[in-house]
Short mmCIF file of C-alpha atoms in Angstrom, two decimals:
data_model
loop_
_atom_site.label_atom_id
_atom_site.label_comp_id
_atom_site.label_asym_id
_atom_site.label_seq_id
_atom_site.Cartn_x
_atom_site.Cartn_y
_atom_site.Cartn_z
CA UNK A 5 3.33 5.31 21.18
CA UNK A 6 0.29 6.81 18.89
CA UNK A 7 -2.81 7.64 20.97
CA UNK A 8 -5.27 5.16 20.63
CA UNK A 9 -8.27 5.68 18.14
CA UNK A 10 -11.43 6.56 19.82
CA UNK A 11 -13.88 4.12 17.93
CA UNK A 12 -16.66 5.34 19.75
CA UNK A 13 -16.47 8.84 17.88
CA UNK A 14 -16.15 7.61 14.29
CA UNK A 15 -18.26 8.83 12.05
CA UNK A 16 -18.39 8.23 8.14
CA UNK A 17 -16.53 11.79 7.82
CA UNK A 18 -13.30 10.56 10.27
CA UNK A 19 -13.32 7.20 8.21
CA UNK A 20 -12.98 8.95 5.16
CA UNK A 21 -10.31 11.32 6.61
CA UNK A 22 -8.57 8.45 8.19
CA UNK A 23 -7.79 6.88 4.61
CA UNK A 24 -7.52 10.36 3.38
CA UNK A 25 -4.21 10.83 5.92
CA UNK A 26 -3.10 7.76 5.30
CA UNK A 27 -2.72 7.91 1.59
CA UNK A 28 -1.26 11.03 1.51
CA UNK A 29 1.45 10.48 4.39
CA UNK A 30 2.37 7.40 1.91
CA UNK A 31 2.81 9.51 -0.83
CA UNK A 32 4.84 11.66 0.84
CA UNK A 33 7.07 8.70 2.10
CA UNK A 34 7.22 7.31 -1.36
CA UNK A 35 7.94 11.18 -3.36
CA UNK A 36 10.57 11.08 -1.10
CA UNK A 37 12.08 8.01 -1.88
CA UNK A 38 11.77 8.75 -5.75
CA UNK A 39 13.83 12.00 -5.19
CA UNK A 40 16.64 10.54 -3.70
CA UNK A 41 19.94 11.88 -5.02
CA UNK A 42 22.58 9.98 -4.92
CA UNK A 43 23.38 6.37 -3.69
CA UNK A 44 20.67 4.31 -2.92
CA UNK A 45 20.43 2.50 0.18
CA UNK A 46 18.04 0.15 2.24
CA UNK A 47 17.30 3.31 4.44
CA UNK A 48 16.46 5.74 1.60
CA UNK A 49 15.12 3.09 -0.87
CA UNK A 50 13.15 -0.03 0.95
CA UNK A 51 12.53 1.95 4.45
CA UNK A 52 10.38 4.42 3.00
CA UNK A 53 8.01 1.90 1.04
CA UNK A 54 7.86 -0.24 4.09
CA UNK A 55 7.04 2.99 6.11
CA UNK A 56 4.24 4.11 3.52
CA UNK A 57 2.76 0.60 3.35
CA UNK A 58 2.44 0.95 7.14
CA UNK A 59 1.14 4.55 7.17
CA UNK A 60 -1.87 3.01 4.79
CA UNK A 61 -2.67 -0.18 6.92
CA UNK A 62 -2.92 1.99 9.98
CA UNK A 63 -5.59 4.12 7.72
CA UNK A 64 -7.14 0.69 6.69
CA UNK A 65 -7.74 -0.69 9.88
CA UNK A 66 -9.83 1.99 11.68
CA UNK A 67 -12.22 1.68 9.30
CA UNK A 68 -12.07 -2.04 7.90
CA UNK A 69 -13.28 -3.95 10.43
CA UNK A 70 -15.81 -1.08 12.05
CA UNK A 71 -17.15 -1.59 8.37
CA UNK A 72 -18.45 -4.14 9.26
CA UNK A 73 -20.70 -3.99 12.70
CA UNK A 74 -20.72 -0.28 12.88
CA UNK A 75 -24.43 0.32 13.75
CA UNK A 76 -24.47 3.60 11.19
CA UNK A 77 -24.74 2.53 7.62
CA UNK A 78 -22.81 5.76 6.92
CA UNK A 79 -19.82 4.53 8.35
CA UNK A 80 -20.67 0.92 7.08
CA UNK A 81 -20.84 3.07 3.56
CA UNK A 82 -17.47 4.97 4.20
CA UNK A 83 -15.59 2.22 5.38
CA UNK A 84 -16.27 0.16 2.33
CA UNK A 85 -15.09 3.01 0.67
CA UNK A 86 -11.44 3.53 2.39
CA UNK A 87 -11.16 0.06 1.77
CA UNK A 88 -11.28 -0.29 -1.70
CA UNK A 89 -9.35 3.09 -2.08
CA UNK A 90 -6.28 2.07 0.41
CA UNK A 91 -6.49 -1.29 -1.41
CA UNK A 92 -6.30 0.42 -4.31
CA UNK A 93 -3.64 2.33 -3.37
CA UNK A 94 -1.40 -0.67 -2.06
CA UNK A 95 -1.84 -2.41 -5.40
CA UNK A 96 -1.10 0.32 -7.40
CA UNK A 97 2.11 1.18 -5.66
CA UNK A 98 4.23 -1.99 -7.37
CA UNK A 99 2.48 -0.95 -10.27
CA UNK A 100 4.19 2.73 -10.63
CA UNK A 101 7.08 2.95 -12.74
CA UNK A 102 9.22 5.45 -10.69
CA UNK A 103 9.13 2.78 -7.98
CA UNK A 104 10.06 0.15 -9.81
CA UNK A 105 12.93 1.77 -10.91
CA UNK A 106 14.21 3.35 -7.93
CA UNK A 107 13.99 -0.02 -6.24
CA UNK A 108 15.71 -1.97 -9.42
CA UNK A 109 18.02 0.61 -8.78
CA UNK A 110 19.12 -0.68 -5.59
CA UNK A 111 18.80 -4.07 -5.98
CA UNK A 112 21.79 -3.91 -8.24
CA UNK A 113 23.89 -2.11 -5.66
CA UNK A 114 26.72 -4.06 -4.24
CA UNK A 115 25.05 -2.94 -0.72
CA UNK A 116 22.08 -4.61 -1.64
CA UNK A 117 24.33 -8.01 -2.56
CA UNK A 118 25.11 -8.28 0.54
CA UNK A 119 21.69 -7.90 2.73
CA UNK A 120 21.40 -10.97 4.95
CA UNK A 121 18.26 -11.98 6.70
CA UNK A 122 15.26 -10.55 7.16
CA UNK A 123 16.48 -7.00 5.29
CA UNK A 124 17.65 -9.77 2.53
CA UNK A 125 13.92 -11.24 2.28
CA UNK A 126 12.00 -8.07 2.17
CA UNK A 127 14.56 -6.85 -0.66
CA UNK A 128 13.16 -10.06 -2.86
CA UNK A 129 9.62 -9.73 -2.15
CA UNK A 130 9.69 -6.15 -3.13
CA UNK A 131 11.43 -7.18 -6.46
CA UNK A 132 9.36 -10.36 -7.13
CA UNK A 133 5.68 -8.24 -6.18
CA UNK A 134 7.44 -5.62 -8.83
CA UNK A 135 7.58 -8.36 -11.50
CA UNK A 136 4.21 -9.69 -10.42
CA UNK A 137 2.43 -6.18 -11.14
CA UNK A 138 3.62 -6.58 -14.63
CA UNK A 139 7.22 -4.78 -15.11
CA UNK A 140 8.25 -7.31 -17.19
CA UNK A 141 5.15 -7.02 -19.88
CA UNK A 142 4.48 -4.85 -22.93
CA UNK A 143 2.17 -1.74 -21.95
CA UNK A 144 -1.32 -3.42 -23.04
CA UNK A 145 -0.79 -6.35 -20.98
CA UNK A 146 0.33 -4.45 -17.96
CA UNK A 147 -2.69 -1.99 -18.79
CA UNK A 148 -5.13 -4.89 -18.46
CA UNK A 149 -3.86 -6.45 -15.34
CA UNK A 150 -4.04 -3.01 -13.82
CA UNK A 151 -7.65 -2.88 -14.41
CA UNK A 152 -8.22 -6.24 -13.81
CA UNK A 153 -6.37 -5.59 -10.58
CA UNK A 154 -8.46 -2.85 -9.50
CA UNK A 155 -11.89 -4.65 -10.42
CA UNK A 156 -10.93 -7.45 -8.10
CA UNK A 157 -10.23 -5.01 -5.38
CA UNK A 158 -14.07 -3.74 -5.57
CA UNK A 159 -15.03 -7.09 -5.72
CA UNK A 160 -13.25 -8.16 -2.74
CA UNK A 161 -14.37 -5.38 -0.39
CA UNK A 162 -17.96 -5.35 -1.99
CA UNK A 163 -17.87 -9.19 -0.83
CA UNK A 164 -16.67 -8.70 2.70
CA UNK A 165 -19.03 -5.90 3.41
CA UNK A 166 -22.27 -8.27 2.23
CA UNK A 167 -20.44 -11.14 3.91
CA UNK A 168 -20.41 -9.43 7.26
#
């Protein structure tokens, strides 16, 4: 079990390093996904991005919610901040070509015919939120719902900070 986050010691600096770790244990989850050789698999293909989505809400939540009642408007400031960049992150992962087609990749696989279950569900999410972030548009149209997308993502965070 992780030790527990000592809220009492945050500061704007270990908000900002929290999303900072985050991020970049994702990324290293997801590079190693995309440099798979050979078969994919559930393990080596779906695992990783479920593991790297996970990494990033564990970043997300130390500072999300202190966002909004820290007393310091640093951390108030920071939090904002790791929000809109892990939710910019999260969005943007569907979005990336190499993960689109390392995960088409495997839901063609005969393994990957015959998930049951839960394993079988979180196989067709993946592939419909894939199709959602625009895989199956020309480049403009996938280059405006990206920015769109990440516009909406400010907005979102900007309004739950003023909201709280």
């Amino acid at each position: 079990m992780p030790d527990r986050y000592d809220y009492a010691a945050m500061t704007a600096e270990t908000v900002r390093q929290a999303a900072d770790d985050g991020i970049a244990e994702a990324e290293r989850l997801v590079d190693g996904m995309i440099a798979v050789a050979g078969p994919r698999t559930f393990e080596n293909t779906v695992v990783p991005l479920l593991d790297a989505s996970e990494a990033v809400w564990q970043a997300d939540g130390r500072g999300a919610f202190i966002g909004l009642v820290h007393p310091d408007a640093g951390v108030r400031a920071a939090a904002t901040e790791a929000e809109q960049r892990t939710e910019k992150w999260r969005s943007g992962l569907a979005k990336r070509d190499d993960v689109a087609a390392a995960a088409r990749s495997y839901a063609d696989t005969e393994d990957a015919a015959k998930l049951t279950g839960a394993r079988r569900r979180i196989l067709e999410l993946l592939v419909r939120d894939l199709r959602r972030a625009g895989h199956e548009l020309d480049r403009g149209a996938r280059e405006e719902l990206a920015a769109l997308d990440a516009r909406m993502i400010e907005l979102a965070a900007v309004f739950g900070h003023n909201l709280g």
